[in-house]
Amino acid sequence: MTDDHSTLGNLELLPPGALGMDADAILADLTHYFCHTLGRRTLRFDAPFLYQALALTVRDRLMERWNETNIALERNGSRRAHYLSLEYLMGRLLRNALLSIDIEDRAACALERIGVAMEEVQGLEHDTGLGNGGLGRLAACFLDSCATLALPVTGYGIRYQYGMFHQRISDGYQVEEPDPWLRDVFPWEIERIDLARTIKYGGRTAVHEERDGRTRHEWVDTHDVLAIPYDVPIPGYRNGVVNTLRLWSAAATDEFDLEEFNAGSYSEAVAAKNEAENISMVLYPNTATESGHELRLKQQYFLASASLQDILADWSRRRGGDFSGFAADNCFQLNDTHPAIAVPELMRLLMDEHGLGWDAAWAVTRESMAYTNHTLLPEALETWPVAMFRRLLPRVLEIIFEINARLLAEVSLAWPGDNERLARMSIIEEGPEPLVRMAYLAIAGSFSVNGVAELHSNLLRHGLFQDFAELWPEKFNNKTNGVTQRRWLAACNPPLSGLISERIGPGWATELSRLAELAEHAGDASFQAAWREARAANKGRLAAGIEQRAGVALDPEMLFDVQVKRIHEYKRQLLNVLHAIHLYDQIRRGDGEHRVPRALIIGGKAAPGYVMAKNIIKFINNVAGVINSDPAMAGRLQMVFYPDYNVSAMELICPAADLSEQISTAGKEASGTGNMKFMMNGAVTIGTLDGANVEILEAVGGENFFLFGLNVEEVEAARAAYDPAAIVAADADFERVMQLLGSGHFNRLEPGVLDPIIHAVLNPADPWMTAADFRSYIDAQARVDEAFRDAGRWTRMSILNTAHSGRFSSDRTIEDYNRDIWRLQAVPLAGP
Ligand code: JN2
């Protein structure tokens, strides 16, 4: 009974469509929640609770569809996919839910009757920020597309008590503040204590000989932690589907407490409880490197073990103890290597808990796991000390060793005597401190390995994972990223999406390639005027938001030049600021008459331990300060750092951007997804041949994209003889920029604070080759000016960018995953 999530027996308790969808019914429920559940009386003092009351009202309406979806899943006990990710950057949920079940107008009407504006209520919701950046937001877009395509996909993650930190800027420096997002109550989740699982840590392994001669491995004397699931509804777009995001929260087990208590120490028992809860306490705020923390490995194992136990238990309930058909009906997608420990954990559960032999368990594992890689940076490839594994997860380590032994046997067979290759491909990196290479573990245990853009996937095949691609070419494939147009166009850009639907109908919300029909109107003068008007409204809205947050009043007439993303050297925010200084210098010298007035907007968080990224934030703020306080820049150049950049910020920013900065060193950005959001909303890209930029350029055509910089091959070829000082010396503009920097012009009362920046630009070993692309970038920016000055030409480019963004819907991406990897059938809903 405890394992039974069948709702079939209770069907009559919740007839579909029981709750009214009209304004009256919504208002009745809203007031009920506000007064009876939340205990509030007056709107004047308790307005913040209106958000909660409305969320509960909407959640009830999702609940009916959620049950329907689960019933349909039970009936069609067919193949399912499970998305395993340490991160989900969901953003706000209310608006998305309202649009999905198409009751935004009626809910707004209900609020209006009590004199409250919908926008105000929606503004009360805080972002659910359980992720860092691209990888986490991609997971959120994927869930939206899976539900909209009615695919049986469940997301599994961790319910961190503290999400992505908030960023405050003080004296130009980043200050991190915690994000206690659960404090103000998260109305969307349903606790499922009945589905709690036990997760083991520590202890030792023991081997028993069974009567049938088989050996049985046991993992004993463990410190156990409870994993409690919280389910969040993931509504599909107007299709009656509600999928599930299951987030695990850590808690102490009763046994664990008692054990300590019996040993005589109450306070130690309570401390142990804290230690257990620590596991899901905080999201690690990194985007690439910085591994090695024991707690992070504990988190990874916590997610993998809890999710696998959940899925195996559900399988056993429905299908009994025979796992031979498991891989035919289940697929796990690993979001980078963070959940890759699922490979040995599935082996452990199948062998130690369900009695399968190695070969049977390995067949199931290798036919059900699929791995997505999200970075080429070698320093970002995750490794864990073998010693830490042995201490924390001794049984899992034994299994990893056995997987490795069999992998190396296969390599020896394919390349006899090639010992270098054996060392290169070993899952264990030998050395003074042996390490487990998680990517190799993931590749060995998966039937599919994919990159996230064409270029990236090719670089995986021919670079990073070449040895493995030679051994198993059939595993390697590409799945170019995408973003959900429901959030990233329909919801965040009402003026433009209204105009688009007026022209080509509303079908693009679920079929983005329909946007191509806009191309034929790209030159239409009246359509262009309406397009400009919509975008102008968005720019005004962003300017107001920025004035409120950063105290800088941008002129909405200016070209909005935007770079928002995590701060990282490879993304080259530095190059952007060098261009800002160049413009400043040009205008100051009276040589800027021909320049188009620009507002530069930069935003993003730096990992708290990433010193150089934090220096870059300080640099941006200092340069912005000098520019904005110079009267000579008035009406010509403005610059602002957007603080605390997050999902909601992007919803405000991307509809207002004219120019999208995608300027990473070629070969370093796996895909990028912000580039797609900007394009979809009619921004034109200035970018390198990196990640998905390559495919954006291909889709929109060279005349509608500002390409610059070295390509991957050129970057590698230029490295050996790279001489930034010589590049500066040979370029008068660059020299003036470096002169200004070196003179302390941007750090008058702060001697030395920009030295690391200057050194980075002039470093011959600069991995990101910033100076190499300076001239090409500056020239491309001049071409941007020229195009922007011709409003008709620019608007045409803008329309064509939106028109050709169809390929970058996450619906297309998910269709690709489903066709090649998951092979799921859409869930047929009976409908109300
Ligand atoms: C990532 C990749 C990414 C990471 C993040 C430690 C590491 C981590 C590791 C996260 C942590 C937390 C590897 O940079 C790429 C983008 O180009 C791409 O568009 C997106 C989505 O595919 O993935 C990013 N990679 F503690 O975020």
Short mmCIF file of N, CA and C and ligand atoms in Angstrom, two decimals, residues 87 132-136 138 283-290 296 335-336 338 372-375 380 382 452 481 570-571 668-674, ligand 1:
data_model
loop_
_atom_site.label_atom_id
_atom_site.label_comp_id
_atom_site.label_asym_id
_atom_site.label_seq_id
_atom_site.Cartn_x
_atom_site.Cartn_y
_atom_site.Cartn_z
N GLU A 87 20.32 20.35 -11.10
CA GLU A 87 19.86 21.73 -11.20
C GLU A 87 18.58 21.87 -12.03
N ASN A 132 22.35 27.08 -11.52
CA ASN A 132 23.38 28.10 -11.71
C ASN A 132 23.20 28.93 -12.96
N GLY A 133 23.00 28.24 -14.08
CA GLY A 133 23.00 28.94 -15.36
C GLY A 133 22.44 28.05 -16.44
N GLY A 134 23.16 27.98 -17.56
CA GLY A 134 22.68 27.30 -18.76
C GLY A 134 22.16 25.90 -18.55
N LEU A 135 22.95 25.09 -17.85
CA LEU A 135 22.58 23.69 -17.68
C LEU A 135 21.28 23.54 -16.88
N GLY A 136 21.11 24.38 -15.87
CA GLY A 136 19.91 24.32 -15.03
C GLY A 136 18.68 24.86 -15.74
N LEU A 138 18.28 24.92 -18.98
CA LEU A 138 17.95 23.97 -20.05
C LEU A 138 17.04 22.87 -19.50
N LEU A 283 22.61 24.73 -2.84
CA LEU A 283 23.08 24.53 -4.22
C LEU A 283 24.52 25.02 -4.32
N TYR A 284 25.39 24.21 -4.91
CA TYR A 284 26.77 24.66 -5.16
C TYR A 284 26.75 25.72 -6.26
N PRO A 285 27.32 26.89 -5.98
CA PRO A 285 27.15 28.02 -6.91
C PRO A 285 28.23 28.11 -7.98
N ASN A 286 28.64 26.99 -8.54
CA ASN A 286 29.68 27.01 -9.56
C ASN A 286 29.07 26.78 -10.93
N THR A 287 29.84 27.09 -11.98
CA THR A 287 29.36 26.70 -13.30
C THR A 287 30.36 25.79 -13.99
N ALA A 288 31.54 25.67 -13.45
CA ALA A 288 32.48 24.79 -14.12
C ALA A 288 33.29 24.01 -13.09
N THR A 289 34.39 24.56 -12.69
CA THR A 289 35.34 23.80 -11.87
C THR A 289 34.93 23.71 -10.41
N GLU A 290 35.92 23.61 -9.57
CA GLU A 290 35.72 23.57 -8.13
C GLU A 290 34.97 22.35 -7.69
N ARG A 296 29.27 17.79 -1.86
CA ARG A 296 28.76 17.76 -3.24
C ARG A 296 28.62 16.31 -3.73
N ASN A 335 22.11 14.67 -16.83
CA ASN A 335 22.42 16.06 -17.16
C ASN A 335 23.84 16.38 -16.71
N ASP A 336 24.75 16.17 -17.61
CA ASP A 336 26.19 16.20 -17.36
C ASP A 336 26.57 15.06 -16.41
N HIS A 338 27.12 15.16 -13.26
CA HIS A 338 26.75 15.34 -11.85
C HIS A 338 25.91 14.18 -11.30
N THR A 372 24.53 13.39 -21.33
CA THR A 372 24.72 14.64 -22.06
C THR A 372 25.89 15.41 -21.47
N ASN A 373 26.82 15.80 -22.32
CA ASN A 373 27.95 16.62 -21.88
C ASN A 373 27.63 18.09 -22.15
N HIS A 374 27.99 18.97 -21.20
CA HIS A 374 27.68 20.39 -21.35
C HIS A 374 28.91 21.30 -21.31
N THR A 375 30.08 20.74 -21.39
CA THR A 375 31.24 21.62 -21.41
C THR A 375 32.46 20.95 -22.02
N ALA A 380 36.80 21.53 -16.28
CA ALA A 380 35.45 21.34 -15.75
C ALA A 380 35.04 19.87 -15.73
N GLU A 382 34.60 16.52 -14.33
CA GLU A 382 34.50 16.17 -12.93
C GLU A 382 35.32 14.94 -12.55
N VAL A 452 25.75 19.40 -27.08
CA VAL A 452 24.58 20.25 -27.08
C VAL A 452 24.51 21.26 -28.23
N ASN A 481 20.78 22.34 -28.39
CA ASN A 481 19.89 22.91 -27.37
C ASN A 481 18.75 23.72 -27.98
N TYR A 570 36.08 32.68 -20.19
CA TYR A 570 35.92 32.20 -21.57
C TYR A 570 34.78 32.91 -22.29
N LYS A 571 33.82 33.45 -21.53
CA LYS A 571 32.72 34.17 -22.16
C LYS A 571 33.12 35.59 -22.58
N LYS A 668 34.86 27.17 -26.89
CA LYS A 668 34.74 27.11 -25.44
C LYS A 668 33.30 27.05 -24.94
N GLU A 669 32.37 27.69 -25.64
CA GLU A 669 30.97 27.69 -25.20
C GLU A 669 30.28 26.49 -25.84
N ALA A 670 29.84 25.54 -25.01
CA ALA A 670 29.27 24.31 -25.56
C ALA A 670 28.13 24.63 -26.53
N SER A 671 27.18 25.45 -26.09
CA SER A 671 26.07 25.83 -26.96
C SER A 671 25.70 27.29 -26.75
N GLY A 672 25.35 27.62 -25.49
CA GLY A 672 24.69 28.88 -25.22
C GLY A 672 23.20 28.67 -25.44
N THR A 673 22.38 29.31 -24.62
CA THR A 673 20.93 29.27 -24.83
C THR A 673 20.37 30.69 -24.75
N GLY A 674 21.09 31.57 -24.07
CA GLY A 674 20.70 32.98 -24.07
C GLY A 674 20.70 33.50 -25.50
C1 JN2 B 1 27.03 24.34 -17.76
C2 JN2 B 1 28.68 22.49 -17.54
C3 JN2 B 1 27.87 23.43 -16.94
C4 JN2 B 1 28.61 22.77 -13.29
C5 JN2 B 1 27.85 23.53 -15.56
C6 JN2 B 1 29.74 22.51 -11.17
C7 JN2 B 1 29.74 22.44 -12.55
C8 JN2 B 1 28.63 22.69 -14.78
C9 JN2 B 1 29.43 21.74 -15.38
C10 JN2 B 1 27.48 23.17 -12.62
C11 JN2 B 1 28.61 22.90 -10.53
C12 JN2 B 1 27.48 23.25 -11.23
C13 JN2 B 1 29.46 21.64 -16.75
O1 JN2 B 1 28.27 26.39 -20.70
C14 JN2 B 1 27.24 25.55 -21.16
C15 JN2 B 1 26.38 26.28 -22.16
O2 JN2 B 1 27.13 26.59 -23.30
C16 JN2 B 1 25.19 25.42 -22.54
O3 JN2 B 1 24.30 26.15 -23.35
C17 JN2 B 1 24.44 24.97 -21.30
C18 JN2 B 1 23.29 24.02 -21.62
O4 JN2 B 1 23.73 22.97 -22.41
O5 JN2 B 1 25.32 24.28 -20.44
C19 JN2 B 1 26.39 25.10 -19.99
N1 JN2 B 1 27.20 24.31 -19.10
F1 JN2 B 1 28.60 22.99 -9.17
O6 JN2 B 1 26.22 25.07 -17.25
#
